[in-house]
Amino acid sequence: MSTTTAVHSPHWVTDGGMETDLIFHHGVALPHFAAFPLIEEERGRRLLADYYAGYADVAAAAGAGLMLESPTWRANPDWGARLGYGPVELHAANVAAIAFLRGLARRYRDLGTPVRISGMVGPRGDGYAVGAHIDPDEACAYHRPQLEAFAEAGVDVATAYTLTDTGEAIGIVLAARAVGLAVGISFTVGTDGRLLDGTTVAQSIRTLDQEAPPDHFLLNCAHPRHIAAGVAGMADAALSKEMAVRITGLRYNASTRSHEELDDAAELDEGNPADLKTAHDNLSSSFPALEILGGCCGTDARHVAALWSGLSARDDEQYS
């Protein structure tokens, strides 16, 4: 007898490791790991449309919704300046990225797939390294222009990924609230399941919920085994429960390597989709509120399809 309906299934398929997929599988040069300039040229838009189509297929097969994440992880002032984008050009690029997704969303909705559009925010610094602590007010002022562009373009939610600092996360939430956006915060963790400065995920969630609560939390850019290490290391049961119910999204790395090892690697570590699925299945009961499931570095549509294999959103209350 199938047990699919006895297990809570997430409702939203999201994509995988866009930048690693485009670089290693399609030979696309992405200076500073920035995908947003692709929106400006026809070939780039075709590549992105083909990329998202693979995840739309996964969503359709699972009877799930599709969360379209904009290719704007690096579309903030510091990284934009390295690519020759001033404030005006950067605003236009962020608006254009959302407009592009709105066009794709109309196409997928016509085919019967519910779609949510997420404006992606990345860290000011390097998501794989710990920098100096970031003042929340400074982070709010820094990230607000991108969030204003998303609000102007009409996103459903803003999501900040690969964060390593709670101060920056607080600032992003404050900026999102100031422009009227729902917002999700996603932390990345090391092999021990903690933020890269040693803070536990649960402690970071509690801090944000006290200072500037986002609509939901996610974890990304880590293998399930690394996240599991953080869950297993939670001695405080109350904190552990707090973490479990607030985290609604997981976007995994394909590799079990550390961030430092991935930074030093000359070739892409794609891991094994079946192993990734097994590792997720072993972890998923720790996150009963899970709604969003996808990949991060090293993953592509094959990995996300594997994660969703055997899952169906059809039997759950959908798309809340």
Coordinates of C-alpha atoms in Angstrom, one line a residue:
M1 CA 0.0 0.0 0.0
S2 CA 1.3 3.4 -0.9
T3 CA 2.0 5.7 2.0
T4 CA 2.3 8.9 -0.1
T5 CA -0.8 10.5 1.3
A6 CA 0.3 9.8 4.9
V7 CA 3.3 12.1 4.6
H8 CA 3.0 15.9 4.3
S9 CA 4.2 16.9 0.9
P10 CA 5.5 20.4 0.1
H11 CA 3.4 22.5 -2.3
W12 CA 6.0 24.4 -4.3
V13 CA 8.7 23.2 -6.6
T14 CA 11.5 25.6 -6.9
D15 CA 14.6 25.4 -9.1
G16 CA 18.2 24.2 -8.5
G17 CA 21.6 25.6 -8.8
M18 CA 21.1 28.1 -11.7
E19 CA 24.6 29.5 -11.8
T20 CA 26.4 26.1 -11.6
D21 CA 24.0 24.6 -14.1
L22 CA 24.5 27.4 -16.6
I23 CA 28.3 27.5 -16.2
F24 CA 29.1 23.8 -16.2
H25 CA 26.4 22.3 -18.3
H26 CA 25.8 25.1 -20.8
G27 CA 29.2 26.8 -21.0
V28 CA 27.8 30.2 -20.0
A29 CA 30.3 32.7 -18.7
L30 CA 28.8 34.3 -15.5
P31 CA 31.3 36.9 -14.2
H32 CA 31.1 37.2 -10.5
F33 CA 28.5 34.4 -10.5
A34 CA 25.9 36.8 -11.7
A35 CA 23.0 35.5 -13.9
F36 CA 20.9 38.7 -14.1
P37 CA 22.7 40.2 -17.1
L38 CA 21.4 37.3 -19.2
I39 CA 18.0 39.0 -19.1
E40 CA 19.3 41.7 -21.4
E41 CA 20.0 39.6 -24.4
E42 CA 17.8 37.2 -26.5
R43 CA 20.1 34.2 -26.1
G44 CA 20.2 34.7 -22.3
R45 CA 16.5 34.9 -22.1
R46 CA 16.2 31.7 -24.1
L47 CA 18.6 29.9 -21.8
L48 CA 16.7 31.0 -18.8
A49 CA 13.3 30.1 -20.3
D50 CA 14.7 26.6 -21.0
Y51 CA 16.1 26.4 -17.6
Y52 CA 12.9 27.2 -15.8
A53 CA 10.9 24.9 -18.1
G54 CA 12.6 21.9 -16.6
Y55 CA 11.2 22.8 -13.1
A56 CA 7.8 23.5 -14.5
D57 CA 7.8 19.9 -15.8
V58 CA 8.6 18.7 -12.3
A59 CA 5.8 20.8 -10.8
A60 CA 3.3 19.5 -13.3
A61 CA 4.3 15.9 -12.7
A62 CA 3.9 16.3 -8.9
G63 CA 0.6 18.3 -9.1
A64 CA 2.5 21.1 -7.3
G65 CA 2.9 24.8 -7.7
L66 CA 6.0 26.4 -9.2
M67 CA 8.0 29.0 -7.4
L68 CA 9.8 31.0 -10.0
E69 CA 12.9 32.6 -8.4
S70 CA 14.4 35.6 -10.2
P71 CA 18.1 35.3 -11.4
T72 CA 19.0 38.3 -9.2
W73 CA 21.1 36.8 -6.4
R74 CA 24.0 39.2 -7.4
A75 CA 21.8 42.2 -8.5
N76 CA 22.8 44.4 -5.5
P77 CA 25.0 47.5 -5.4
D78 CA 28.4 46.0 -4.6
W79 CA 28.2 43.1 -7.0
G80 CA 26.4 45.2 -9.6
A81 CA 29.2 47.8 -9.5
R82 CA 31.8 45.1 -10.3
L83 CA 29.7 44.4 -13.4
G84 CA 29.4 48.0 -14.5
Y85 CA 25.8 48.6 -13.2
G86 CA 25.0 51.9 -11.5
P87 CA 21.9 52.4 -9.4
V88 CA 19.7 53.3 -12.4
E89 CA 20.8 50.3 -14.5
L90 CA 20.5 48.0 -11.5
H91 CA 17.0 49.0 -10.8
A92 CA 16.1 48.4 -14.4
A93 CA 17.7 45.0 -14.4
N94 CA 15.8 43.9 -11.3
V95 CA 12.5 45.1 -12.8
A96 CA 13.2 43.4 -16.1
A97 CA 14.0 40.1 -14.3
I98 CA 10.6 40.1 -12.7
A99 CA 8.9 41.1 -15.9
F100 CA 10.5 38.2 -17.6
L101 CA 9.2 35.8 -14.9
R102 CA 5.8 37.3 -15.2
G103 CA 5.7 36.3 -18.8
L104 CA 6.8 32.8 -18.0
A105 CA 4.2 32.6 -15.2
R106 CA 1.4 33.4 -17.6
R107 CA 2.5 30.6 -19.9
Y108 CA 2.7 28.0 -17.1
R109 CA -0.6 29.1 -15.5
D110 CA -2.3 28.7 -18.9
L111 CA -1.1 25.0 -18.7
G112 CA -2.7 24.6 -15.3
T113 CA 0.4 25.1 -13.0
P114 CA 0.0 27.6 -10.1
V115 CA 2.9 29.9 -10.0
R116 CA 4.4 32.2 -7.3
I117 CA 7.1 34.7 -8.3
S118 CA 9.9 35.3 -5.8
G119 CA 12.3 38.2 -6.1
M120 CA 15.7 36.8 -5.1
V121 CA 18.0 38.8 -2.8
G122 CA 21.6 37.7 -2.2
P123 CA 24.0 38.6 0.5
R124 CA 26.1 41.8 0.2
G125 CA 29.2 39.7 0.6
D126 CA 30.2 36.2 -0.2
G127 CA 27.6 33.6 0.9
Y128 CA 30.3 31.0 1.5
A129 CA 32.4 33.2 3.9
V130 CA 31.8 34.9 7.2
G131 CA 32.5 38.7 7.2
A132 CA 32.2 41.3 9.8
H133 CA 28.8 41.5 11.6
I134 CA 26.4 43.7 9.6
D135 CA 24.4 46.4 11.2
P136 CA 20.7 45.9 10.6
D137 CA 20.0 49.5 9.7
E138 CA 22.9 49.6 7.3
A139 CA 21.6 46.3 5.7
C140 CA 18.1 47.8 5.4
A141 CA 19.4 50.8 3.5
Y142 CA 21.6 48.7 1.3
H143 CA 19.0 46.1 0.2
R144 CA 16.0 48.5 0.0
P145 CA 16.6 49.6 -3.6
Q146 CA 16.4 46.0 -4.9
L147 CA 13.3 45.3 -2.8
E148 CA 11.7 48.6 -4.1
A149 CA 12.3 47.3 -7.7
F150 CA 10.7 44.0 -6.8
A151 CA 7.7 45.8 -5.3
E152 CA 7.4 48.0 -8.4
A153 CA 7.5 44.9 -10.6
G154 CA 4.9 43.1 -8.7
V155 CA 6.5 40.0 -7.0
D156 CA 4.5 37.7 -4.7
V157 CA 7.3 37.5 -2.2
A158 CA 11.0 38.4 -1.8
T159 CA 13.4 35.7 -0.6
A160 CA 16.9 36.3 0.7
Y161 CA 19.2 33.4 0.1
T162 CA 22.6 32.2 1.4
L163 CA 22.7 34.5 4.4
T164 CA 25.3 34.0 7.0
D165 CA 24.6 37.0 9.3
T166 CA 21.5 37.6 11.4
G167 CA 22.1 41.4 11.3
E168 CA 21.9 41.4 7.5
A169 CA 18.8 39.2 7.7
I170 CA 17.1 41.6 10.1
G171 CA 17.9 44.5 7.8
I172 CA 16.4 42.7 4.8
V173 CA 13.2 42.1 6.6
L174 CA 13.0 45.7 7.7
A175 CA 13.5 46.9 4.1
A176 CA 10.9 44.4 2.8
R177 CA 8.3 45.6 5.3
A178 CA 9.1 49.2 4.4
V179 CA 8.2 48.6 0.8
G180 CA 5.2 46.4 1.5
L181 CA 6.6 43.0 0.6
A182 CA 6.2 39.5 2.1
V183 CA 9.7 38.1 2.7
G184 CA 11.4 34.8 3.4
I185 CA 14.9 34.5 4.9
S186 CA 17.2 31.6 4.0
F187 CA 20.4 30.8 5.9
T188 CA 23.2 28.7 4.7
V189 CA 25.0 26.3 7.1
G190 CA 28.3 24.5 7.3
T191 CA 28.9 20.8 7.7
D192 CA 28.0 21.1 11.4
G193 CA 24.6 22.4 10.6
R194 CA 25.3 25.8 12.1
L195 CA 25.7 29.2 10.5
L196 CA 29.2 29.8 9.4
D197 CA 29.9 32.0 12.5
G198 CA 28.9 29.1 14.8
T199 CA 25.3 30.3 15.6
T200 CA 22.7 27.7 15.5
V201 CA 19.9 28.0 13.0
A202 CA 17.3 27.9 15.8
Q203 CA 19.1 30.8 17.7
S204 CA 19.1 32.9 14.5
I205 CA 15.4 32.2 14.0
R206 CA 14.6 33.2 17.5
T207 CA 16.6 36.4 17.2
L208 CA 14.8 37.4 14.0
D209 CA 11.4 36.5 15.3
Q210 CA 12.1 38.8 18.3
E211 CA 13.6 41.7 16.2
A212 CA 12.0 41.5 12.7
P213 CA 10.0 38.4 12.0
P214 CA 9.9 37.3 8.3
D215 CA 7.0 35.5 6.9
H216 CA 9.0 32.2 6.8
F217 CA 12.5 30.8 6.9
L218 CA 14.4 28.5 4.5
L219 CA 17.8 26.8 4.5
N220 CA 19.8 26.6 1.3
C221 CA 23.3 25.8 -0.1
A222 CA 23.9 22.8 2.2
H223 CA 23.5 19.1 1.8
P224 CA 20.8 17.3 3.8
R225 CA 23.4 15.6 5.9
H226 CA 24.8 19.0 7.0
I227 CA 21.4 20.3 7.9
A228 CA 20.7 17.0 9.8
A229 CA 23.8 17.6 11.8
G230 CA 22.4 20.8 13.1
V231 CA 19.1 19.2 13.9
A232 CA 20.8 16.4 15.8
G233 CA 23.0 18.9 17.7
M234 CA 20.0 20.8 19.1
A235 CA 20.0 20.0 22.9
D236 CA 17.3 22.6 23.6
A237 CA 14.0 20.9 22.6
A238 CA 12.1 24.1 22.7
L239 CA 14.5 25.8 20.3
S240 CA 14.5 22.7 18.1
K241 CA 10.7 22.8 17.8
E242 CA 10.8 26.5 17.1
M243 CA 13.2 25.9 14.2
A244 CA 11.1 23.0 12.8
V245 CA 7.8 24.9 12.5
R246 CA 9.3 28.1 11.2
I247 CA 11.4 26.6 8.3
T248 CA 9.1 26.1 5.3
G249 CA 11.7 25.7 2.5
L250 CA 14.8 23.6 1.8
R251 CA 17.1 24.1 -1.2
Y252 CA 20.0 21.6 -1.1
N253 CA 23.5 21.4 -2.5
A254 CA 24.2 18.3 -4.5
S255 CA 27.6 17.8 -2.8
T256 CA 28.5 16.6 0.7
R257 CA 31.6 18.7 0.5
S258 CA 32.2 21.8 2.7
H259 CA 31.9 25.3 1.3
E260 CA 35.7 25.6 1.4
E261 CA 36.1 22.4 -0.6
L262 CA 33.5 23.5 -3.1
D263 CA 35.3 26.9 -3.5
D264 CA 38.6 25.1 -4.2
A265 CA 37.1 22.5 -6.6
A266 CA 38.0 22.8 -10.3
E267 CA 35.1 20.7 -11.4
L268 CA 31.4 20.6 -10.5
D269 CA 30.4 18.0 -7.8
E270 CA 27.0 16.9 -8.9
G271 CA 26.6 14.3 -6.2
N272 CA 24.0 11.7 -7.0
P273 CA 20.3 12.6 -7.3
A274 CA 19.1 9.3 -5.8
D275 CA 21.4 9.7 -2.8
L276 CA 20.2 13.3 -2.4
K277 CA 16.6 12.0 -2.4
T278 CA 17.5 9.4 0.3
A279 CA 19.2 12.0 2.5
H280 CA 16.2 14.3 2.1
D281 CA 13.8 11.5 3.0
N282 CA 15.8 10.8 6.2
L283 CA 15.6 14.5 7.1
S284 CA 12.1 15.6 6.0
S285 CA 10.2 14.5 9.2
S286 CA 12.2 17.1 11.1
F287 CA 10.5 19.9 9.0
P288 CA 6.7 19.3 9.3
A289 CA 5.9 22.8 7.9
L290 CA 7.9 22.2 4.7
E291 CA 6.2 23.8 1.7
I292 CA 9.1 24.7 -0.7
L293 CA 11.5 22.1 -2.0
G294 CA 14.4 22.5 -4.6
G295 CA 18.1 22.6 -5.1
C296 CA 21.1 24.9 -4.9
C297 CA 24.8 24.6 -6.0
G298 CA 25.5 21.6 -8.2
T299 CA 21.9 20.6 -8.7
D300 CA 19.8 20.8 -11.8
A301 CA 16.3 19.6 -12.8
R302 CA 17.4 15.9 -12.4
H303 CA 18.1 16.4 -8.7
V304 CA 14.9 18.3 -8.1
A305 CA 12.8 15.7 -10.0
A306 CA 14.5 13.1 -7.7
L307 CA 13.6 15.0 -4.6
W308 CA 10.0 15.2 -5.7
S309 CA 9.7 11.6 -6.8
G310 CA 7.1 9.8 -4.8
L311 CA 5.7 13.1 -3.6
S312 CA 2.4 14.6 -4.6
A313 CA 0.9 17.9 -3.6
R314 CA -2.5 16.8 -4.9
D315 CA -3.7 15.2 -1.7
D316 CA -2.7 18.1 0.6
E317 CA -4.4 21.5 1.1
Q318 CA -2.5 23.3 -1.7
Y319 CA -1.0 26.7 -2.3
S320 CA -1.8 28.4 0.9

